Amino acid sequence: MKGSGKRRSDIVLEVQAKVAEAARRHGLFPGPGEPLVVGVSGGADSLCLLHVLRDLQPQWGYQLHVGHLHHGLRGEAAAEDAAFVEATCQAWGIPVTVEQVDVAKVAREARLSVEEAGRHARYAFLGALAAGLGGRVVAVAHNADDQVETVLMHWLRGAGLAGLRGMLPKVELEDLRLEGVWDRLWPRAEHITLVRPLLTVTRAEVEAYCRQTGLSPRFDLSNLDTTYFRNRLRHELLPFLATYNPRIREVLRRSAEVIADDYAYLRGETLRAWAEVVQEESPQRVTLDLRRFLALHPSLQRGLLREAIRRLRRGLRNVNWVHVERALWGAREGPTGTQITLARGLVLTKGYDVLWVAEEGAPLPSPWEEGPLLERPVALPREGEVVLPGTGWRVRVRTSEVPEPADLPSAAQEDRWRALLDADALRGPLVLRPRRPGDRFCPSGMGGASVLVREFMINVKLPRQVRDRWPLLSCGEEIAWVVGWRVDERFLVTPTTRRVVEVSLRREADEPLQGERGVAACRDG
């Protein structure tokens, strides 16, 4: 019997030491005298957690309070679970609150699985209970094997780093909030932290702890029902994977820990980029600086888009890889005015120099109306810079010798507001002017075919209200460039070009172009 006592002491001390270490490392417990609400179903995991927290209470000084939610799903068995939890808490001298909710009804109304509806109902209940007690921490009993199943489930569903890190030991309950479900149940669950003290304790250790301490937890037969996705992972897929690697659970747990660290670093970089790129944030829309956004690494671009959605919708539910990748394409490749439908009633819109992530139908500044719209012609120098009156834009013209002209066209394509033209082909005066009836040009890439500027504008979907004010760069009577769109074939830089005229437009409020020295007086070239 002494050996048996030693084994009991070993497993009890080991599990309690793991919980205490996790609490110290992650700051899981509230301060002395503060409430610590524990979600207890009556099963092995939650009963083990409550026993451990009861034993650690003198050392940490928190005040335990148990919350039990009757889901109304398992008939008499559910009522027996509630009675068991109440009796256990009474025997241990721990206050308990029991509530009941029709989870099946919640699932139907919110179009959720019963599992998901039950989880959100529990979190809402426990958060509201903590808030009502003046507390700020809720503890739940997810263990290390639950973590493995979560990581594998997320991987099978195509999660990114955020999902592959699995469950976190500590998270703001608000980040898990599902609007509509929580609001109908217990809407007060705000400023509450959810903690998982058993996340480093395996299911086998939990069961051994219960045996060695004489605990007799309730057993939920639905845990054996393989019609549930998680149960199929637990009882079928993981044992199969273990035939390839007996240490598969340890491997997945370790991978989740590494990914969590990587994600935390990337998250910090994303928030730093957010501070630099976001121009405006409101409950209806987020405005991002397009040039700064496009200069970022793709990983940070994805992070910013997800962060914008998260802030506007208080979470990332139903936001998947397709939504983010389509938004990235729109931001990088789409023309001005591109709109990409995102999840949950949000739309990404590309302006001239901004991206908007906003509620569908929300009023946005027109990207076209913010362009360099002209009321009258503006003469340009061959060398120098002028302000376009009443537009908030300025234009610079620069002529230079080109040692390797064949390399220039690709460089010009990087900026729609910059055109590189063959100086020797520009034989007349340069004028930036609005469209005139009958204007024609030969768009590059069309083999020299001449088209009406009006038809070209219609084809590129330039709105009717701005067509008559849209700037055209003319050289004498010929159109050399439909600004922002296409250079005339006759003025393109070619391998035989020796001098290049660079024409670039910028908003006056924008940062100066590289090498710019401020607004210079116009001078003839």
Short mmCIF file of N, CA and C in Angstrom, two decimals, residues 109-172:
data_model
loop_
_atom_site.label_atom_id
_atom_site.label_comp_id
_atom_site.label_asym_id
_atom_site.label_seq_id
_atom_site.Cartn_x
_atom_site.Cartn_y
_atom_site.Cartn_z
N GLU A 109 -31.45 28.70 -34.34
CA GLU A 109 -31.62 30.12 -34.64
C GLU A 109 -30.35 30.75 -35.18
N ALA A 110 -29.20 30.30 -34.68
CA ALA A 110 -27.92 30.89 -35.12
C ALA A 110 -27.27 30.11 -36.26
N ARG A 111 -27.93 29.01 -36.69
CA ARG A 111 -27.39 28.16 -37.75
C ARG A 111 -25.99 27.65 -37.41
N LEU A 112 -25.89 27.10 -36.22
CA LEU A 112 -24.64 26.53 -35.73
C LEU A 112 -24.84 25.04 -35.49
N SER A 113 -23.72 24.32 -35.41
CA SER A 113 -23.81 22.95 -34.92
C SER A 113 -24.15 22.99 -33.43
N VAL A 114 -24.70 21.88 -32.93
CA VAL A 114 -25.03 21.82 -31.51
C VAL A 114 -23.78 21.99 -30.66
N GLU A 115 -22.66 21.39 -31.13
CA GLU A 115 -21.40 21.53 -30.39
C GLU A 115 -21.00 23.00 -30.27
N GLU A 116 -21.05 23.69 -31.40
CA GLU A 116 -20.62 25.09 -31.42
C GLU A 116 -21.56 25.97 -30.61
N ALA A 117 -22.85 25.73 -30.74
CA ALA A 117 -23.82 26.52 -29.97
C ALA A 117 -23.61 26.30 -28.48
N GLY A 118 -23.34 25.06 -28.08
CA GLY A 118 -23.10 24.77 -26.66
C GLY A 118 -21.86 25.48 -26.14
N ARG A 119 -20.81 25.51 -26.96
CA ARG A 119 -19.58 26.18 -26.52
C ARG A 119 -19.80 27.68 -26.34
N HIS A 120 -20.45 28.30 -27.29
CA HIS A 120 -20.70 29.74 -27.17
C HIS A 120 -21.65 30.05 -26.01
N ALA A 121 -22.64 29.19 -25.79
CA ALA A 121 -23.54 29.40 -24.66
C ALA A 121 -22.79 29.30 -23.34
N ARG A 122 -21.89 28.33 -23.23
CA ARG A 122 -21.09 28.18 -21.99
C ARG A 122 -20.23 29.40 -21.75
N TYR A 123 -19.53 29.85 -22.80
CA TYR A 123 -18.65 31.00 -22.63
C TYR A 123 -19.43 32.25 -22.24
N ALA A 124 -20.57 32.45 -22.88
CA ALA A 124 -21.39 33.62 -22.55
C ALA A 124 -21.87 33.55 -21.10
N PHE A 125 -22.32 32.37 -20.69
CA PHE A 125 -22.80 32.18 -19.31
C PHE A 125 -21.69 32.41 -18.30
N LEU A 126 -20.53 31.78 -18.51
CA LEU A 126 -19.43 31.91 -17.55
C LEU A 126 -18.91 33.34 -17.50
N GLY A 127 -18.83 34.00 -18.65
CA GLY A 127 -18.38 35.39 -18.66
C GLY A 127 -19.32 36.30 -17.91
N ALA A 128 -20.62 36.11 -18.13
CA ALA A 128 -21.60 36.94 -17.43
C ALA A 128 -21.59 36.65 -15.93
N LEU A 129 -21.39 35.39 -15.56
CA LEU A 129 -21.32 35.03 -14.14
C LEU A 129 -20.13 35.73 -13.49
N ALA A 130 -18.97 35.69 -14.14
CA ALA A 130 -17.79 36.36 -13.59
C ALA A 130 -18.03 37.86 -13.46
N ALA A 131 -18.61 38.45 -14.50
CA ALA A 131 -18.87 39.90 -14.45
C ALA A 131 -19.82 40.24 -13.31
N GLY A 132 -20.83 39.41 -13.12
CA GLY A 132 -21.78 39.66 -12.05
C GLY A 132 -21.18 39.56 -10.66
N LEU A 133 -20.13 38.76 -10.54
CA LEU A 133 -19.44 38.60 -9.25
C LEU A 133 -18.34 39.64 -9.06
N GLY A 134 -18.15 40.49 -10.06
CA GLY A 134 -17.06 41.46 -9.98
C GLY A 134 -15.72 40.84 -10.31
N GLY A 135 -15.74 39.68 -10.98
CA GLY A 135 -14.50 38.99 -11.33
C GLY A 135 -14.05 39.32 -12.74
N ARG A 136 -12.90 38.78 -13.11
CA ARG A 136 -12.35 39.04 -14.44
C ARG A 136 -11.71 37.81 -15.07
N VAL A 137 -11.80 36.64 -14.39
CA VAL A 137 -11.15 35.43 -14.90
C VAL A 137 -12.12 34.26 -14.85
N VAL A 138 -12.18 33.52 -15.97
CA VAL A 138 -12.96 32.28 -16.07
C VAL A 138 -11.99 31.16 -16.45
N ALA A 139 -12.05 30.03 -15.73
CA ALA A 139 -11.18 28.89 -16.02
C ALA A 139 -12.01 27.75 -16.61
N VAL A 140 -11.50 27.16 -17.69
CA VAL A 140 -12.13 25.98 -18.29
C VAL A 140 -11.09 24.87 -18.36
N ALA A 141 -11.57 23.63 -18.63
CA ALA A 141 -10.72 22.46 -18.38
C ALA A 141 -10.21 21.78 -19.65
N HIS A 142 -9.91 22.53 -20.69
CA HIS A 142 -9.31 21.91 -21.88
C HIS A 142 -7.94 21.35 -21.51
N ASN A 143 -7.68 20.12 -21.96
CA ASN A 143 -6.40 19.50 -21.62
C ASN A 143 -5.50 19.37 -22.85
N ALA A 144 -4.34 18.74 -22.67
CA ALA A 144 -3.36 18.66 -23.75
C ALA A 144 -3.88 17.85 -24.93
N ASP A 145 -4.69 16.83 -24.67
CA ASP A 145 -5.24 16.04 -25.78
C ASP A 145 -6.31 16.82 -26.54
N ASP A 146 -7.07 17.64 -25.83
CA ASP A 146 -7.99 18.54 -26.52
C ASP A 146 -7.23 19.47 -27.46
N GLN A 147 -6.06 19.90 -27.01
CA GLN A 147 -5.23 20.77 -27.84
C GLN A 147 -4.81 20.06 -29.12
N VAL A 148 -4.38 18.81 -29.00
CA VAL A 148 -3.97 18.04 -30.17
C VAL A 148 -5.13 17.91 -31.16
N GLU A 149 -6.30 17.59 -30.65
CA GLU A 149 -7.47 17.43 -31.51
C GLU A 149 -7.84 18.75 -32.19
N THR A 150 -7.71 19.84 -31.46
CA THR A 150 -8.03 21.16 -32.03
C THR A 150 -7.07 21.52 -33.16
N VAL A 151 -5.77 21.30 -32.93
CA VAL A 151 -4.77 21.61 -33.96
C VAL A 151 -5.02 20.77 -35.21
N LEU A 152 -5.27 19.49 -35.02
CA LEU A 152 -5.51 18.61 -36.17
C LEU A 152 -6.79 18.99 -36.89
N MET A 153 -7.82 19.32 -36.15
CA MET A 153 -9.08 19.73 -36.75
C MET A 153 -8.90 21.01 -37.57
N HIS A 154 -8.17 21.97 -37.02
CA HIS A 154 -7.93 23.21 -37.74
C HIS A 154 -7.09 22.97 -38.99
N TRP A 155 -6.11 22.07 -38.89
CA TRP A 155 -5.28 21.77 -40.05
C TRP A 155 -6.12 21.15 -41.17
N LEU A 156 -7.00 20.24 -40.81
CA LEU A 156 -7.84 19.59 -41.81
C LEU A 156 -8.78 20.59 -42.48
N ARG A 157 -9.14 21.65 -41.77
CA ARG A 157 -10.05 22.64 -42.32
C ARG A 157 -9.32 23.78 -43.02
N GLY A 158 -7.97 23.70 -43.07
CA GLY A 158 -7.21 24.69 -43.82
C GLY A 158 -6.90 25.97 -43.07
N ALA A 159 -6.62 25.88 -41.78
CA ALA A 159 -6.34 27.07 -40.98
C ALA A 159 -4.94 27.61 -41.28
N GLY A 160 -4.75 28.90 -40.98
CA GLY A 160 -3.43 29.51 -41.03
C GLY A 160 -2.74 29.39 -39.69
N LEU A 161 -1.74 30.25 -39.47
CA LEU A 161 -0.99 30.17 -38.22
C LEU A 161 -1.88 30.35 -36.99
N ALA A 162 -2.84 31.25 -37.08
CA ALA A 162 -3.70 31.51 -35.92
C ALA A 162 -4.43 30.26 -35.48
N GLY A 163 -4.88 29.45 -36.44
CA GLY A 163 -5.58 28.22 -36.09
C GLY A 163 -4.65 27.10 -35.69
N LEU A 164 -3.48 27.04 -36.32
CA LEU A 164 -2.56 25.94 -36.05
C LEU A 164 -1.85 26.07 -34.71
N ARG A 165 -1.94 27.23 -34.08
CA ARG A 165 -1.38 27.34 -32.73
C ARG A 165 -2.31 26.71 -31.70
N GLY A 166 -3.52 26.34 -32.13
CA GLY A 166 -4.46 25.69 -31.23
C GLY A 166 -5.07 26.65 -30.24
N MET A 167 -5.41 26.11 -29.07
CA MET A 167 -6.00 26.93 -28.01
C MET A 167 -4.90 27.60 -27.20
N LEU A 168 -5.13 28.82 -26.79
CA LEU A 168 -4.15 29.55 -26.00
C LEU A 168 -4.43 29.36 -24.52
N PRO A 169 -3.39 29.38 -23.69
CA PRO A 169 -3.62 29.26 -22.24
C PRO A 169 -4.40 30.43 -21.67
N LYS A 170 -4.38 31.57 -22.37
CA LYS A 170 -5.04 32.76 -21.86
C LYS A 170 -5.52 33.59 -23.04
N VAL A 171 -6.80 33.97 -23.03
CA VAL A 171 -7.35 34.73 -24.14
C VAL A 171 -8.48 35.61 -23.62
N GLU A 172 -8.67 36.75 -24.24
CA GLU A 172 -9.79 37.60 -23.87
C GLU A 172 -11.08 36.96 -24.36
#
